[in-house]
PDB file of C-alpha atoms in Angstrom:
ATOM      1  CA  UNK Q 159      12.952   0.761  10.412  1.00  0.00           C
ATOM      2  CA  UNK Q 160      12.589  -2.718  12.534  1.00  0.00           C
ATOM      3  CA  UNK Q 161      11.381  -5.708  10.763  1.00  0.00           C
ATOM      4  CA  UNK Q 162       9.601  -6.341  13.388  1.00  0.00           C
ATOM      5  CA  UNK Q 163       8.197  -3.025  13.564  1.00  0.00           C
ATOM      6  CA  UNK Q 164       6.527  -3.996   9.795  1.00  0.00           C
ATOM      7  CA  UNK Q 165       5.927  -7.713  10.710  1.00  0.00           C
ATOM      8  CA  UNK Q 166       2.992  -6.944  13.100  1.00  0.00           C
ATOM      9  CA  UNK Q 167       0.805  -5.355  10.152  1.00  0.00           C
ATOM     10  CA  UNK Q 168       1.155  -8.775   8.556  1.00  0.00           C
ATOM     11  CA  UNK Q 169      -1.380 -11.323   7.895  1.00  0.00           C
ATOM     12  CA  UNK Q 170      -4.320  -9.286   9.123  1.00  0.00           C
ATOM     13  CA  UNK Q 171      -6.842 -10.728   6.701  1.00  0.00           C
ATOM     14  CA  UNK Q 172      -8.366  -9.240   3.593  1.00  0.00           C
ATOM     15  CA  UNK Q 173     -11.808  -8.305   2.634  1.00  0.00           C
ATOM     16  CA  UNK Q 174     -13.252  -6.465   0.043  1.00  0.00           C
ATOM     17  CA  UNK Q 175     -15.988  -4.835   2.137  1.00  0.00           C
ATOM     18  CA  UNK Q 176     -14.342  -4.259   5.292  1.00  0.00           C
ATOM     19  CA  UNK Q 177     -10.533  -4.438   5.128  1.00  0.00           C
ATOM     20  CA  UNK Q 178      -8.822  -3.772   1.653  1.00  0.00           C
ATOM     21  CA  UNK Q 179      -5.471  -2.677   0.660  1.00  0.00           C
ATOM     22  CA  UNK Q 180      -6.325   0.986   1.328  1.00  0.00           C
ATOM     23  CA  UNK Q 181      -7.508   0.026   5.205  1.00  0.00           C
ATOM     24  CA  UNK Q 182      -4.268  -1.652   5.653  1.00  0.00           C
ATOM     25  CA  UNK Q 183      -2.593   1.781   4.233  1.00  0.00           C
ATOM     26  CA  UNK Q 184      -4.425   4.444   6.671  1.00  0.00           C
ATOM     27  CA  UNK Q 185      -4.132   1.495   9.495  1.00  0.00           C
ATOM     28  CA  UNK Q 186      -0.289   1.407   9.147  1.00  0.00           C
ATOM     29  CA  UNK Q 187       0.047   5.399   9.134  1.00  0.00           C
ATOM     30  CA  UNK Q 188      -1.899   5.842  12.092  1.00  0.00           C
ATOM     31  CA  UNK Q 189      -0.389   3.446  13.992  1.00  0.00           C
ATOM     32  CA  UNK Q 190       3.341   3.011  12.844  1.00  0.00           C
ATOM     33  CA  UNK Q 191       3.778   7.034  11.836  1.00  0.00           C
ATOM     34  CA  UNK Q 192       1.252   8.370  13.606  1.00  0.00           C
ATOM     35  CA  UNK Q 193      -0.220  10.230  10.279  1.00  0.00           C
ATOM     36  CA  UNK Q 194      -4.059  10.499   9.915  1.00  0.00           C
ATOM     37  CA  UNK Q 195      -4.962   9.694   7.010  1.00  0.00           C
ATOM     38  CA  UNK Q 196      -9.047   9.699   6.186  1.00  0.00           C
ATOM     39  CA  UNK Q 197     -10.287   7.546   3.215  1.00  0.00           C
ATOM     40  CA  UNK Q 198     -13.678   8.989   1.920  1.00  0.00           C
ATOM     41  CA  UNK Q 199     -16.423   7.140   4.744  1.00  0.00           C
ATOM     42  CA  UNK Q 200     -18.763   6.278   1.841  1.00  0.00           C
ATOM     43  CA  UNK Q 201     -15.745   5.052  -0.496  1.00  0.00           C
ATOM     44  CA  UNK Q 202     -16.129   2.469  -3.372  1.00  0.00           C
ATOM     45  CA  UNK Q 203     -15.342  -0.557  -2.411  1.00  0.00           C
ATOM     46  CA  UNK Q 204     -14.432  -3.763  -4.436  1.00  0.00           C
ATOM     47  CA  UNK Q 205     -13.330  -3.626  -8.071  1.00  0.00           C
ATOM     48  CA  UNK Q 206     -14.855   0.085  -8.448  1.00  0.00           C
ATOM     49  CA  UNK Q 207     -12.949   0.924  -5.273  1.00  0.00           C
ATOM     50  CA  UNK Q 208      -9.975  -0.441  -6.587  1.00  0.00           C
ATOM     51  CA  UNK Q 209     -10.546   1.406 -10.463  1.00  0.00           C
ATOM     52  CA  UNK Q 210     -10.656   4.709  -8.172  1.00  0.00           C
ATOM     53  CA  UNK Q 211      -7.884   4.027  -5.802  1.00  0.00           C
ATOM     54  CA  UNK Q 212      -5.144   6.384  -7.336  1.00  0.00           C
ATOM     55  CA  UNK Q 213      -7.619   9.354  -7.379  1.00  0.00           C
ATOM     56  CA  UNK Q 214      -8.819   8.859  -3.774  1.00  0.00           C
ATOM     57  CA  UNK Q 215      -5.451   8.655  -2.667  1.00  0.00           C
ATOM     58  CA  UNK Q 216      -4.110  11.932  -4.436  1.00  0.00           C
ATOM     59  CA  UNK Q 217      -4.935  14.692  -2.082  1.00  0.00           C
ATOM     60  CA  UNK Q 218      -2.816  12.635   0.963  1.00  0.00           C
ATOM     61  CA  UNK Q 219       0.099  12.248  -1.145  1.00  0.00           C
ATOM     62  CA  UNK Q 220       2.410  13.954  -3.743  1.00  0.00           C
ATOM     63  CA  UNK Q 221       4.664  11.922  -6.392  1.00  0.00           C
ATOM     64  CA  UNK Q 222       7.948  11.395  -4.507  1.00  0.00           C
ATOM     65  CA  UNK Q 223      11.438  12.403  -5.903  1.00  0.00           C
ATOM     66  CA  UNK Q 224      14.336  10.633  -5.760  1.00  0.00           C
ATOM     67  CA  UNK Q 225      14.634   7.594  -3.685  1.00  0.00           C
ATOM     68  CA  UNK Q 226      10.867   6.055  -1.553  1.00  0.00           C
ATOM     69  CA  UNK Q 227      11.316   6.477   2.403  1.00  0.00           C
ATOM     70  CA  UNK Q 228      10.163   4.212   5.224  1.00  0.00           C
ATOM     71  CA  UNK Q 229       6.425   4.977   5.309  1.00  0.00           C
ATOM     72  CA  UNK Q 230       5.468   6.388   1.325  1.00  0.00           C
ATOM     73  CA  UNK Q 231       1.973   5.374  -0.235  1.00  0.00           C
ATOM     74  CA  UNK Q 232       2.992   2.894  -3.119  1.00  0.00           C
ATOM     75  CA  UNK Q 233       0.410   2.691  -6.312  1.00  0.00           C
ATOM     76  CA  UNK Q 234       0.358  -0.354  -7.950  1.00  0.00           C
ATOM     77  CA  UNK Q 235      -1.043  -1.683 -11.353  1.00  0.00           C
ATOM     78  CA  UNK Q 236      -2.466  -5.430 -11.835  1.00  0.00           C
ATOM     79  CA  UNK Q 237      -0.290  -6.195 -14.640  1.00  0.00           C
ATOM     80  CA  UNK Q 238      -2.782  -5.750 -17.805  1.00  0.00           C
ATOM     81  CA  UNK Q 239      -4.562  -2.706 -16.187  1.00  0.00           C
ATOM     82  CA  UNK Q 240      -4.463   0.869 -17.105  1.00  0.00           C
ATOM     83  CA  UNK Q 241      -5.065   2.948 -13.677  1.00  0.00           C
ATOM     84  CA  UNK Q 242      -4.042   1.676 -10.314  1.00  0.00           C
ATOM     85  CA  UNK Q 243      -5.810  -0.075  -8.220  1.00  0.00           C
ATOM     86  CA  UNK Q 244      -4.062  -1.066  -5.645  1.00  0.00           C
ATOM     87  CA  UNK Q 245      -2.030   0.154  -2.530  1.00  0.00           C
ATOM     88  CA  UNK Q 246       0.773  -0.531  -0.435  1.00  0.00           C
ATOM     89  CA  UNK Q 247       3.166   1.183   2.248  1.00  0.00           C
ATOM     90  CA  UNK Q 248       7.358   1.126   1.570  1.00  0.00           C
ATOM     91  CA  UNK Q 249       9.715  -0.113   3.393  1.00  0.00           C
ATOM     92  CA  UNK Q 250      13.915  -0.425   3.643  1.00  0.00           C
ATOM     93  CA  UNK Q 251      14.479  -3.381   5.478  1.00  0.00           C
ATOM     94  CA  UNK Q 252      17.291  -5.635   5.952  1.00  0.00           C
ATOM     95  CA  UNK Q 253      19.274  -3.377   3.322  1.00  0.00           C
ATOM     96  CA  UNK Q 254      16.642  -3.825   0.690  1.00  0.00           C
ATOM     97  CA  UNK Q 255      12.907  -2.602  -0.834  1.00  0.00           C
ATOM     98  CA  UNK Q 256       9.743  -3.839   0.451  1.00  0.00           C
ATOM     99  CA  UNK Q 257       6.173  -3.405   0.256  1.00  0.00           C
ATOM    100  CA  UNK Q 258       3.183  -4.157   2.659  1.00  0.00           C
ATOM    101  CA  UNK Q 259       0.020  -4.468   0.728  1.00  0.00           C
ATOM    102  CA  UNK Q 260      -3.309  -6.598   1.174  1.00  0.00           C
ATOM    103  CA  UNK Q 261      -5.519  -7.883  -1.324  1.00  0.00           C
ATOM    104  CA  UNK Q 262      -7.612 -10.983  -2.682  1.00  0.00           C
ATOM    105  CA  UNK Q 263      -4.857 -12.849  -4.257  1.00  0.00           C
ATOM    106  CA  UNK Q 264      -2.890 -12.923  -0.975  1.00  0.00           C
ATOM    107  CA  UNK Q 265      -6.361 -13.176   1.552  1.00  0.00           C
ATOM    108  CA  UNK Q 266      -4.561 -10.715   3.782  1.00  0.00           C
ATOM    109  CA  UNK Q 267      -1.538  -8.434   4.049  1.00  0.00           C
ATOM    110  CA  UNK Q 268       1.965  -9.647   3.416  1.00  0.00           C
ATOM    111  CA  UNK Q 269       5.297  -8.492   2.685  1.00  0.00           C
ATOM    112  CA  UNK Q 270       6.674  -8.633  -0.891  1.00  0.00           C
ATOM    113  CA  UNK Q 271      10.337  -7.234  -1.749  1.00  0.00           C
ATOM    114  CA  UNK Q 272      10.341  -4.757  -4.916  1.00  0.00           C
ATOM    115  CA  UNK Q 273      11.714  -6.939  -6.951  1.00  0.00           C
ATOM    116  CA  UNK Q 274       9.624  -9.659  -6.990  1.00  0.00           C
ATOM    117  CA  UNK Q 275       6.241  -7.826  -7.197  1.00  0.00           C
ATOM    118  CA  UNK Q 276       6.045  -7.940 -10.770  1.00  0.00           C
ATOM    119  CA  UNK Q 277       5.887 -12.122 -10.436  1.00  0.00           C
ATOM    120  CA  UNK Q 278       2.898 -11.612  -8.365  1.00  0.00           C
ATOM    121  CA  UNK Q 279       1.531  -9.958 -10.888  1.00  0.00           C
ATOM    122  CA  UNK Q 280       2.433  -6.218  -9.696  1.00  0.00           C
ATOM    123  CA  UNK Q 281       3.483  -3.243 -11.106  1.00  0.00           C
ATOM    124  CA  UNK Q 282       4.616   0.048  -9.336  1.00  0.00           C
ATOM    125  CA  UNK Q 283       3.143   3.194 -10.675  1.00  0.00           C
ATOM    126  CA  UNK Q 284       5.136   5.388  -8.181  1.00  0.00           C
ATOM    127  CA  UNK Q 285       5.953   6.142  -4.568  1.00  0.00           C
ATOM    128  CA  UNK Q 286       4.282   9.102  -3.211  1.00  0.00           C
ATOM    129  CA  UNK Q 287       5.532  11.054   0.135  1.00  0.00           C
ATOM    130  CA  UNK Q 288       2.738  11.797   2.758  1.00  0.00           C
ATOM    131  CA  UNK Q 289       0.948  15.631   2.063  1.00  0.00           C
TER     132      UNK Q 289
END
């Protein structure tokens, strides 16, 4: 995958009510994979959206095994919080782990390596391959 292939999904700006982290998600398989992927019309959105993330997201994906390819559905956890609530796409890039993921913190979607997603207050519940 092209860095600059990723790069044009960047800093498309966040909003709770119109653009969240699972927009960016079903935005980035439609248009980078060419997956459709449908997020329930009438969804939650905001911090009940977010509570109810992982469950909306599990008949589009299955746990992945072994290694995360170009493309898988991350699940994240605010650091402090049991379920996650928040989602991101994976990507190897310049030999190395990365995640694309919106949210409020960030005002719109960025770029974070693996490794440092725990200092911005991220956990990663799992990669999960595309159903």
């Amino acid at each position: 995958m092209r860095t600059a292939d990723v790069e044009q999904f960047t800093c498309i700006p966040y909003d709770a009510n119109t653009f969240d982290c699972a927009d960016l998600v079903t935005k980035v398989q439609r248009e980078l994979f060419g997956r459709s992927v449908e997020m329930p019309s009438r969804r939650p959105r905001g911090p009940r959206g977010e509570a109810e993330l992982g469950e909306l997201s599990r008949p589009y994906a299955k746990p992945r095994e072994g290694p995360p390819h170009n493309g898988d559905l991350v699940l994240m956890f605010d650091l402090g919080q049991r379920n996650p609530g928040h989602a991101g796409v994976f990507f190897f890039l310049d030999h190395e782990g990365w995640v694309l993921h919106s949210n409020e913190r960030s005002r719109c979607s960025v770029l974070h390596r693996v490794r440092d997603l725990t200092g911005f207050g991220l956990r990663i519940e799992g990669f999960y391959e595309w159903a």
